[in-house]
Amino acid sequence: MMSGNGMLKIGRWFGWAYTGYTFLFILAPIAASLVFSFNADRFPSLPLKGFTTDWYGGTFTDPLVIEAFQRSVMVSIPVALLSTILGFCAAYCDFRFEFRGKSLFGLLMLLPPTIPAVIMGLGMLSYLSRINLAGEVWAVLISHVVIALPFAMAMIRLRLAQMDAALEEASWNLRASPAQTLWHVVLPFCKQSLVAAFLITAAVSFDEFAVAWFVSGLNETVPVRVLVFLQGQVSPVINAIGTAVFTSSILLVAIGMGFSGMGKAKRAAADSPAQPAGGAVTNNGLSL
Amino acid sequence: MTQALVEIDRVSKRFGDYTAVTETSFSIGQGEFLAIMGSSGCGKTTMLRMLAGLEEPSAGEIRLEGCSQKGLPPWRRELPLVWQSLALFPFLSVLDNVGFGLKMRGVAKAERDRRSLAWLHKLELGEFASRNVMQLSGGQRQRVALARALVTEPKVLLLDEPLSALDAHLSVRMQALLRSLQRELGITFVYVTHSQTEAFSMADRVVIMSRGKVEQIGSPQAIYRHPANRFVAEFIGNVTILRGSVAEAGDQAIRLNTATGGMSVSRGNFAGAHGAQADFYVNADQIAIGDEPRHENHVRARFLSHKFIGNMVTLFLEVPGIDDDLKVILPERTYDCLGVQPGDSVVASWPAAAAHFFGGTA
């Protein structure tokens, strides 16, 4: 007969093992890509042949790759900016006002991530080509705002949910007009979630492949460029690009998490128990 | 009372089918400390929110210094409010929280900081000026909220149960602070609370509300001694309500027949005819306990239980023929000298002057 304590220990051990296995499953391919990006052999096979940075050197002197990187950056920053601004507006409307069809509005706002990327890409392509934007950088930008906006809205809405409703009233009571209240009270209150939303939507845009593949035409972003490479040849250059993209995305997300309060969960837990929730739900949002 | 500063004129407020405040009128004098008291849902907070402009009355009008406040949004009014939740801005320092109202009035930074700091010093918070409000204790935050509302030197300050989150000890200290601040500044305070202790210890006048209506307005003493009706008497809880029929009307007192025998009640302006049924109340702290009757009204009763509140003791007596317990309030010392135990039979007696009809002395 096993004691309750022993059962608990086994349960905990199983929990750790399961979590470890999950992370291994997710991270192993990325780690492999990282390892092979420094491998001297041009085929990804064991045993490793020796250390080299040639693939990085080769990649970042390739004008097509450089151009794709520049384009990705040029798209992701305006996408992040627009998504954050529009996301804030949508979140604030949802927070502040009661109106007809409010639940429908909320549903529509959060719809894009639930649509399969291929369907979204096809839809975007057929629509954008009708208004003569398909194949332009604008097409990628517009599509990415559609995809990234719900993430921004969800993060900012969560932050607003933590705001004492009396805070806005207190501001009005101290003779701040609604516009002044928005500027001096609501925006400062949401500041961290705004920065977090900016970084995470930038990462969403930087990583997005399927829709960009449909609408970008000759204006390839990095993920699209990677696919083009893959179709031509199996080259360790892919590993180098992959590692670079992964690193930049994970950095954006990590910094974003920090701003959303998840990194400071310990201190925040003492201040207000609601604080870490923002970060946690953001996490769910990303795995959509 | 001096001239009216705030006039509430037949104000009603409805939220859909629900009526929060019904045709309420009263006025608030210059420099007065007015407490609005009632249990939750009585309309007291709605009344305060209408004063601040956060709710618009469905009917009637609120006037400040004779000027109608109708349609005036909160950001155009000069009626700062201290929130129950305090509603301090968590992203601002203590100093900037206090200076917020001045900033919105376009006061330059140097002047703003000087005036805010002066208030912080006045409330013994000077050393915390650069701290974040989240780093302060409950009592300190309370004073920051007070400074933020007072820094613009308003004529009226509205307070919505500001002490409900504090522990008893701190609450008593804050009551003293509020009272002395109000005296010193000569500002009108409108203080909403559900606590009888807070209202009665600080206010010049108390408004008792129930179900959106005013039940009684008066000084704490007047309400305590002469509740206007059964609701107020039960709410304050310091009297026992009895019922009888008029047997004989004298100049000073009226003789009634009750379930426990004949009783004399102060006449006041009572106008009931012979045989009419009437409610009257007996003040708990004017009843004597002993083995023999000491006053003209007396009943034999059984001592049931007692409870201590400060240095006073409330005794609950069972009297044959009446439903409620007879309440008697005695100083602790007197109670000790009596030496009665629960279960003992005692005689409770009181003079006609301790018994009154409702509304008889308004």
XYZ file of C-alpha atoms in Angstrom:
650
model
C 0.000 0.000 0.000
C 1.448 3.367 -0.959
C 1.315 6.310 1.428
C -0.355 9.569 0.358
C 3.002 11.269 0.446
C 4.535 8.744 -1.916
C 1.645 9.178 -4.350
C 2.176 12.917 -4.249
C 5.874 12.499 -4.997
C 5.181 10.248 -7.978
C 2.510 12.656 -9.188
C 4.963 15.542 -9.006
C 7.693 13.517 -10.722
C 5.263 12.628 -13.493
C 4.316 16.313 -13.830
C 7.922 17.342 -14.270
C 8.629 14.522 -16.713
C 5.587 15.401 -18.783
C 6.484 19.098 -18.863
C 10.080 18.248 -19.752
C 8.950 15.954 -22.535
C 6.646 18.645 -23.957
C 9.429 21.200 -24.006
C 11.806 18.685 -25.528
C 9.272 17.979 -28.252
C 8.884 21.684 -29.037
C 12.512 22.698 -28.693
C 14.379 19.728 -30.167
C 13.878 20.692 -33.833
C 14.859 24.278 -33.058
C 17.912 23.113 -31.137
C 18.839 20.814 -34.034
C 18.539 23.722 -36.431
C 20.767 25.799 -34.123
C 23.384 23.053 -33.851
C 23.491 22.323 -37.570
C 23.735 26.029 -38.394
C 27.252 25.885 -36.899
C 28.150 22.491 -38.446
C 30.817 22.434 -41.158
C 29.093 19.607 -43.097
C 26.599 20.883 -45.662
C 24.208 17.990 -44.915
C 22.402 17.888 -41.573
C 23.717 14.531 -40.381
C 25.613 13.120 -37.416
C 28.400 12.979 -36.441
C 29.140 16.701 -36.605
C 32.061 17.655 -38.825
C 33.361 20.785 -37.042
C 32.451 24.325 -36.055
C 31.901 27.056 -38.637
C 30.138 30.412 -38.971
C 30.364 30.269 -42.765
C 26.642 29.680 -43.210
C 25.856 32.877 -41.284
C 28.450 34.791 -43.287
C 27.037 33.415 -46.538
C 23.459 34.117 -45.531
C 23.860 37.688 -44.479
C 25.758 38.666 -47.582
C 23.070 37.193 -49.854
C 21.220 40.251 -51.247
C 17.930 38.294 -51.414
C 18.126 37.429 -47.703
C 19.142 40.958 -46.724
C 16.255 42.347 -48.736
C 13.825 39.897 -47.129
C 15.049 40.866 -43.655
C 14.721 44.561 -44.422
C 11.226 43.995 -45.760
C 10.203 41.960 -42.719
C 11.394 44.710 -40.411
C 9.768 47.395 -42.552
C 6.467 45.501 -42.348
C 6.555 44.348 -38.736
C 7.187 47.764 -37.171
C 4.238 49.561 -38.830
C 2.119 46.438 -38.236
C 3.005 46.520 -34.529
C 2.291 50.248 -34.321
C -1.061 50.042 -36.126
C -2.179 46.897 -34.307
C -1.358 48.425 -30.925
C -3.188 51.681 -31.661
C -6.244 49.971 -33.147
C -6.106 47.275 -30.452
C -6.172 49.935 -27.756
C -9.124 51.699 -29.395
C -11.070 48.445 -29.672
C -10.211 47.381 -26.123
C -11.168 50.781 -24.692
C -14.501 50.824 -26.584
C -15.253 47.388 -25.218
C -14.265 48.488 -21.693
C -15.947 51.865 -21.540
C -19.108 51.749 -23.640
C -22.290 49.712 -23.734
C -23.715 49.432 -27.248
C -25.908 47.196 -29.365
C -24.136 44.166 -30.737
C -21.268 44.481 -28.273
C -20.807 40.735 -27.916
C -20.813 40.364 -31.708
C -18.165 43.094 -31.886
C -16.018 41.205 -29.387
C -16.438 37.990 -31.308
C -15.469 39.606 -34.625
C -12.449 41.279 -33.032
C -11.081 37.964 -31.827
C -12.027 35.948 -34.919
C -8.885 36.189 -37.138
C -6.609 33.804 -35.163
C -9.279 31.091 -35.353
C -9.386 31.126 -39.168
C -6.954 28.611 -40.748
C -4.007 30.519 -42.176
C -4.458 29.046 -45.653
C -8.102 30.134 -45.804
C -7.128 33.563 -44.504
C -4.324 33.780 -47.073
C -6.601 32.800 -49.949
C -9.287 35.215 -48.820
C -6.784 38.036 -48.446
C -5.292 37.307 -51.864
C -8.628 37.315 -53.668
C -9.751 40.478 -51.896
C -6.469 42.391 -52.227
C -6.095 41.500 -55.893
C -9.537 42.966 -56.527
C -8.382 46.281 -55.131
C -5.039 45.966 -56.957
C -2.892 45.585 -53.869
C -1.894 41.912 -54.171
C 1.868 41.487 -54.439
C 2.575 44.883 -52.869
C 4.258 45.385 -49.488
C 0.977 47.034 -48.471
C -0.777 43.729 -48.921
C 1.468 42.028 -46.368
C 1.080 44.972 -44.000
C -2.720 44.974 -44.160
C -2.967 41.203 -43.759
C -0.605 41.211 -40.819
C -2.552 43.953 -39.032
C -5.665 41.791 -39.387
C -3.817 38.836 -37.858
C -1.968 40.736 -35.117
C -4.752 43.101 -33.984
C -6.626 40.526 -31.834
C -3.465 39.812 -29.837
C -2.983 43.511 -29.092
C -6.649 43.974 -28.235
C -6.716 40.957 -25.903
C -3.616 42.074 -23.998
C -4.767 45.660 -23.553
C -8.314 44.611 -22.662
C -6.935 42.418 -19.889
C -5.002 45.340 -18.476
C -8.079 47.575 -18.608
C -10.034 44.911 -16.730
C -7.652 45.487 -13.827
C -8.443 49.204 -13.736
C -10.669 50.414 -10.892
C -13.698 51.963 -12.604
C -13.478 54.803 -10.080
C -10.093 55.826 -11.539
C -11.631 57.504 -14.581
C -14.383 59.025 -12.469
C -11.785 60.343 -10.026
C -9.997 61.997 -12.921
C -13.222 63.644 -14.165
C -13.943 64.681 -10.607
C -10.578 66.471 -10.540
C -11.646 68.441 -13.611
C -9.977 66.380 -16.310
C -12.146 66.134 -19.431
C -12.703 62.656 -20.940
C -9.928 63.365 -23.484
C -7.517 64.492 -20.754
C -8.495 61.449 -18.711
C -7.665 59.162 -21.631
C -4.262 60.797 -22.015
C -3.310 61.297 -18.363
C -4.947 58.287 -16.735
C -5.999 55.476 -19.082
C -2.911 55.447 -21.339
C -0.389 55.631 -18.457
C -2.299 52.863 -16.718
C -1.997 50.682 -19.846
C 1.575 51.694 -20.701
C 3.210 48.348 -19.996
C 0.589 46.392 -21.864
C 0.917 48.799 -24.816
C 4.668 48.152 -25.035
C 4.075 44.424 -24.628
C 1.392 44.456 -27.339
C 3.775 46.336 -29.669
C 6.582 43.800 -29.228
C 4.380 40.739 -29.494
C 2.508 41.952 -32.578
C 5.898 42.752 -34.136
C 6.913 39.145 -33.458
C 3.633 37.831 -34.892
C 4.227 39.770 -38.108
C 7.925 38.865 -38.309
C 7.146 35.144 -38.031
C 4.021 34.943 -40.146
C 4.416 32.768 -43.195
C 1.193 31.410 -44.687
C -0.678 34.621 -45.424
C 2.497 36.452 -46.488
C 3.216 33.629 -48.931
C -0.159 34.218 -50.602
C -0.119 38.009 -50.809
C 3.520 39.099 -50.902
C 4.238 38.316 -54.581
C 7.822 39.322 -55.277
C 8.041 41.252 -52.003
C 9.173 38.249 -49.971
C 9.407 38.422 -46.195
C 11.919 36.274 -44.354
C 9.708 33.221 -43.787
C 8.655 33.247 -47.457
C 12.320 33.543 -48.520
C 13.120 30.501 -46.359
C 10.510 28.433 -48.172
C 11.883 29.503 -51.537
C 15.332 28.364 -50.388
C 13.956 25.031 -49.228
C 12.215 24.400 -52.520
C 15.509 24.895 -54.376
C 17.940 22.967 -52.215
C 18.680 21.605 -48.779
C 21.171 24.182 -47.579
C 22.565 24.837 -44.072
C 21.764 28.493 -44.839
C 18.186 27.625 -43.821
C 19.423 26.660 -40.372
C 21.275 29.954 -40.046
C 18.230 32.025 -41.066
C 15.956 29.916 -38.871
C 18.151 30.424 -35.855
C 18.343 34.182 -36.463
C 14.561 34.489 -36.890
C 13.884 32.340 -33.846
C 16.299 34.382 -31.733
C 14.818 37.723 -32.724
C 11.229 36.533 -32.219
C 11.874 34.964 -28.850
C 13.635 38.155 -27.749
C 10.648 40.281 -28.776
C 8.230 37.980 -26.984
C 10.407 37.740 -23.869
C 10.730 41.522 -23.603
C 7.011 41.841 -24.297
C 6.236 39.381 -21.502
C 8.463 41.376 -19.183
C 6.494 44.526 -19.932
C 3.143 42.814 -19.592
C 4.099 42.036 -16.005
C 4.756 38.322 -16.260
C 8.486 38.713 -15.663
C 7.743 40.599 -12.468
C 5.147 38.126 -11.279
C 6.767 37.844 -7.872
C 6.655 41.536 -7.068
C 3.311 41.990 -8.791
C 1.772 39.172 -6.754
C 2.406 41.241 -3.646
C 0.832 44.369 -5.165
C -2.174 42.968 -6.951
C -2.955 39.315 -7.494
C -4.481 40.112 -10.879
C -1.181 41.247 -12.387
C 0.379 37.952 -13.547
C -2.876 36.971 -15.241
C -2.104 39.403 -18.067
C 1.090 37.573 -18.884
C -0.410 34.137 -18.510
C -3.290 34.768 -20.852
C -0.947 36.396 -23.324
C 0.827 33.101 -23.357
C -2.388 31.320 -24.304
C -3.043 33.905 -26.944
C 0.268 33.140 -28.606
C -0.363 29.424 -28.736
C -3.614 29.949 -30.667
C -27.478 76.565 10.487
C -26.145 79.296 8.262
C -27.199 80.006 4.678
C -27.704 77.041 2.340
C -24.721 76.259 0.132
C -26.091 73.146 -1.528
C -29.782 72.696 -2.173
C -31.235 69.360 -3.145
C -34.656 70.099 -4.552
C -37.138 67.256 -5.102
C -34.436 65.045 -6.609
C -35.271 61.573 -7.891
C -33.074 59.008 -9.582
C -34.306 55.960 -11.456
C -32.217 53.228 -13.035
C -34.645 51.528 -15.397
C -37.425 50.181 -13.207
C -35.453 50.647 -10.026
C -35.862 53.894 -8.107
C -32.724 54.673 -6.102
C -33.793 58.070 -4.780
C -37.385 59.342 -4.516
C -38.277 63.070 -4.460
C -35.724 64.007 -1.892
C -35.172 67.558 -0.694
C -32.780 68.979 1.871
C -30.167 71.657 1.998
C -26.643 71.762 3.288
C -25.272 74.832 5.041
C -21.993 76.662 4.582
C -19.313 75.008 6.728
C -21.561 72.210 7.857
C -20.514 68.619 8.458
C -23.432 66.591 7.114
C -23.530 62.809 7.295
C -25.863 60.801 5.092
C -26.463 57.490 6.773
C -28.370 54.351 5.891
C -27.922 50.685 5.146
C -26.676 49.574 1.725
C -29.082 50.286 -1.113
C -30.775 53.181 0.677
C -29.709 55.676 -1.996
C -27.013 57.501 -0.045
C -24.191 56.794 -2.513
C -26.452 57.634 -5.474
C -27.179 60.953 -3.779
C -23.459 61.666 -3.452
C -22.775 60.637 -7.067
C -25.506 63.021 -8.221
C -23.807 65.821 -6.293
C -20.508 65.015 -8.011
C -22.240 64.891 -11.395
C -21.445 61.216 -11.953
C -25.180 60.545 -12.155
C -27.756 62.952 -13.517
C -31.015 63.225 -11.481
C -34.060 61.803 -13.307
C -36.117 64.631 -11.846
C -35.529 67.641 -9.631
C -32.493 69.842 -9.334
C -29.312 70.289 -7.348
C -28.097 73.854 -6.762
C -24.670 74.964 -5.588
C -24.670 78.540 -4.286
C -27.983 79.038 -6.043
C -26.663 77.843 -9.430
C -28.378 74.838 -10.970
C -25.951 72.009 -11.661
C -28.299 70.470 -14.210
C -26.486 68.989 -17.203
C -23.097 70.013 -15.854
C -20.611 67.149 -16.425
C -18.394 66.110 -13.487
C -15.305 67.757 -14.990
C -16.985 71.182 -14.870
C -17.996 70.916 -11.206
C -16.072 71.969 -8.128
C -17.156 69.090 -5.920
C -14.179 66.812 -5.261
C -14.986 63.369 -3.923
C -12.980 61.008 -1.738
C -13.688 57.512 -3.024
C -14.332 54.439 -0.933
C -11.672 52.660 -3.003
C -9.613 55.907 -2.817
C -9.039 55.679 -6.618
C -5.465 56.943 -6.378
C -3.494 56.851 -9.629
C -1.120 53.879 -9.218
C 1.317 55.091 -11.887
C 1.914 58.494 -10.254
C 3.989 59.477 -7.248
C 2.284 60.726 -4.095
C 3.127 64.308 -5.062
C 1.738 63.960 -8.591
C -1.415 62.299 -7.289
C -2.071 65.280 -5.054
C -1.185 67.739 -7.831
C -3.428 66.104 -10.463
C -6.378 68.443 -9.944
C -4.117 71.491 -10.118
C -2.486 70.206 -13.301
C -5.925 69.850 -14.921
C -6.627 73.470 -13.950
C -3.469 74.545 -15.752
C -1.408 75.414 -12.670
C 2.325 75.500 -13.539
C 4.520 72.694 -12.226
C 6.490 74.682 -9.645
C 3.369 76.193 -8.115
C 1.574 72.855 -8.279
C 4.375 71.069 -6.434
C 4.601 73.809 -3.823
C 0.898 73.656 -3.022
C 0.760 69.839 -3.107
C 3.762 69.583 -0.816
C 2.209 72.045 1.628
C -0.831 69.762 1.881
C 1.315 66.677 2.263
C 3.159 68.338 5.151
C -0.123 69.367 6.709
C -1.250 65.734 6.681
C 2.183 64.499 7.870
C 3.058 62.904 4.532
C 5.867 65.272 3.486
C 8.567 62.609 3.567
C 6.566 60.325 1.220
C 6.146 62.869 -1.603
C 8.348 61.027 -4.116
C 7.109 57.533 -3.212
C 4.729 55.512 -5.336
C 1.256 55.399 -3.773
C 1.358 51.599 -3.793
C 4.193 51.686 -1.266
C 2.082 53.450 1.373
C -0.008 51.949 4.164
C -3.815 52.125 4.169
C -3.938 55.112 6.504
C -1.313 56.979 4.508
C -3.146 56.383 1.221
C -6.276 57.639 2.900
C -4.560 60.923 3.695
C -3.156 61.177 0.153
C -6.706 60.854 -1.194
C -7.803 63.565 1.213
C -4.950 65.865 0.184
C -5.721 65.282 -3.506
C -9.327 66.371 -2.973
C -8.513 69.333 -0.730
C -5.555 70.816 -2.606
C -7.854 72.785 -4.916
C -9.516 74.362 -1.857
C -13.108 73.438 -2.686
C -16.145 74.797 -0.869
C -17.645 71.343 -0.516
C -15.907 68.018 -0.029
C -17.790 64.796 -0.738
C -16.727 61.630 1.077
C -18.004 58.156 0.194
C -17.437 55.801 3.150
C -13.759 56.749 3.208
C -12.972 54.919 6.449
C -14.687 51.602 5.769
C -11.452 49.884 4.742
C -9.507 50.926 7.845
C -9.237 48.992 11.098
C -11.114 50.341 14.120
C -8.145 52.077 15.725
C -7.084 53.877 12.553
C -10.684 54.768 11.785
C -11.054 56.564 15.121
C -7.866 58.552 14.497
C -9.017 59.478 10.990
C -12.389 60.591 12.382
C -10.611 63.009 14.698
C -8.448 64.247 11.830
C -11.433 64.767 9.529
C -13.375 66.607 12.188
C -10.524 68.961 13.067
C -9.693 69.563 9.384
C -13.292 70.424 8.665
C -13.458 72.875 11.590
C -10.148 74.480 10.658
C -10.895 74.877 6.937
C -14.552 75.767 7.329
C -15.341 73.597 4.302
C -18.688 71.854 3.990
C -18.298 68.076 4.305
C -20.909 65.704 2.911
C -20.064 62.356 4.382
C -21.800 59.141 3.317
C -21.555 56.213 5.709
C -23.388 53.164 6.998
C -21.656 53.508 10.361
C -23.642 55.116 13.142
C -20.476 55.683 15.154
C -18.826 57.661 12.339
C -21.924 59.705 11.570
C -22.796 60.508 15.180
C -19.248 61.288 16.296
C -18.391 63.711 13.484
C -21.473 65.251 11.931
C -23.316 68.455 12.841
C -26.412 67.013 11.213
C -27.309 63.520 10.124
C -29.622 62.553 7.267
C -31.064 59.087 7.708
C -32.147 57.475 4.445
C -34.039 54.302 3.702
C -35.256 52.966 0.354
C -34.433 56.185 -1.453
C -36.230 58.436 1.011
C -35.150 60.671 3.864
C -36.486 59.297 7.151
C -35.124 62.004 9.414
C -32.747 64.959 9.376
C -31.376 66.388 12.567
C -28.491 66.719 14.981
C -27.085 63.433 16.314
C -28.569 64.252 19.733
C -32.025 64.972 18.327
C -32.057 61.746 16.316
C -30.779 59.766 19.265
C -33.316 61.211 21.702
C -36.279 61.619 19.396
C -36.387 59.238 16.430
C -39.020 60.472 13.987
C -40.533 57.084 13.260
C -40.354 53.377 13.850
C -37.690 52.886 11.120
C -35.257 55.353 12.673
C -35.911 54.007 16.167
C -35.115 50.468 15.048
C -32.130 51.607 12.962
C -30.527 53.482 15.849
C -31.616 50.745 18.218
C -31.481 52.606 21.544
C -35.197 52.574 22.362
C -37.943 50.035 22.929
C -41.176 50.551 21.026
C -44.447 49.908 22.860
C -48.100 50.239 21.909
C -51.222 51.217 23.794
C -54.618 52.869 23.581
C -55.261 56.359 24.896
C -57.070 56.235 28.239
C -56.728 59.732 29.611
C -55.135 62.920 28.230
C -53.426 65.230 30.699
C -51.560 68.529 30.157
C -48.071 67.091 30.433
C -48.631 63.404 29.909
C -51.019 61.015 28.282
C -52.134 57.882 30.043
C -52.279 54.743 27.878
C -53.440 51.225 28.507
C -50.844 48.724 27.342
C -50.487 44.955 27.528
C -48.394 45.426 30.655
C -50.628 47.944 32.391
C -51.091 51.709 32.413
C -48.269 53.929 31.198
C -47.663 57.683 31.137
C -46.078 59.144 28.010
C -44.952 62.768 27.417
C -47.694 64.583 25.605
C -45.573 66.565 23.144
C -47.923 67.610 20.363
C -49.783 64.311 20.336
C -53.393 64.744 19.273
C -54.859 61.250 19.451
C -58.450 60.946 20.691
C -59.601 58.795 23.582
C -59.316 55.117 22.685
C -56.917 55.680 19.761
C -54.068 53.201 19.294
C -50.590 54.770 19.430
C -46.938 53.662 19.290
C -44.497 55.208 21.703
C -40.881 54.593 22.605
C -38.894 54.465 25.822
C -35.283 55.645 25.861
C -33.067 52.804 27.029
C -30.707 54.983 29.047
C -33.487 56.544 31.120
C -34.788 53.328 32.601
C -33.913 52.433 36.193
C -33.479 48.853 37.374
C -34.058 47.663 40.944
C -36.198 45.632 43.299
C -38.728 48.423 43.751
C -40.277 50.801 41.187
C -38.553 54.202 41.313
C -40.694 55.983 38.678
C -44.324 56.094 37.785
C -44.100 53.671 34.849
C -42.912 50.252 35.917
C -42.942 46.660 34.776
C -41.720 43.435 36.278
C -39.327 41.724 33.909
C -36.872 38.880 33.627
C -33.237 39.779 32.930
C -32.274 37.759 29.823
C -28.822 38.816 28.643
C -26.452 41.734 28.363
C -23.646 43.064 26.188
C -20.843 45.539 26.806
C -20.198 48.435 24.445
C -17.315 50.493 25.736
C -18.092 51.325 29.362
C -21.834 50.977 28.877
C -23.915 47.837 29.292
C -27.052 47.049 27.317
C -29.471 44.786 29.197
C -32.236 42.845 27.464
C -35.317 42.221 29.594
C -38.255 39.964 28.888
C -41.559 41.613 29.762
C -44.759 39.546 29.789
C -47.205 40.846 27.160
C -44.742 42.579 24.820
C -42.957 40.920 21.875
C -39.697 42.847 21.826
C -37.162 42.792 24.617
C -37.069 45.899 26.753
C -33.654 47.513 26.262
C -31.926 49.217 29.160
C -28.562 50.981 28.891
C -26.582 51.484 32.115
C -23.059 52.635 32.913
C -20.896 49.614 33.701
C -20.342 50.819 37.289
C -24.088 50.998 37.979
C -24.544 47.545 36.501
C -21.834 46.122 38.788
C -23.476 47.679 41.879
C -26.853 46.130 40.967
C -25.409 42.645 41.123
C -28.156 41.093 38.991
C -27.621 37.832 37.115
C -29.306 36.623 33.919
C -32.512 34.882 34.906
C -33.201 37.230 37.850
C -36.524 38.989 38.172
C -36.203 42.789 38.289
C -38.395 45.884 38.231
C -37.753 48.343 35.401
C -39.189 51.819 35.832
C -39.055 55.144 34.009
C -40.624 58.599 34.247
C -43.167 59.874 31.712
C -40.420 62.184 30.395
C -38.462 59.149 29.136
C -41.362 57.998 26.924
C -42.441 59.820 23.760
C -44.727 59.503 20.778
C -43.112 59.382 17.320
C -42.860 62.790 15.703
C -44.205 64.367 18.870
C -41.219 66.594 19.513
C -39.896 67.382 16.059
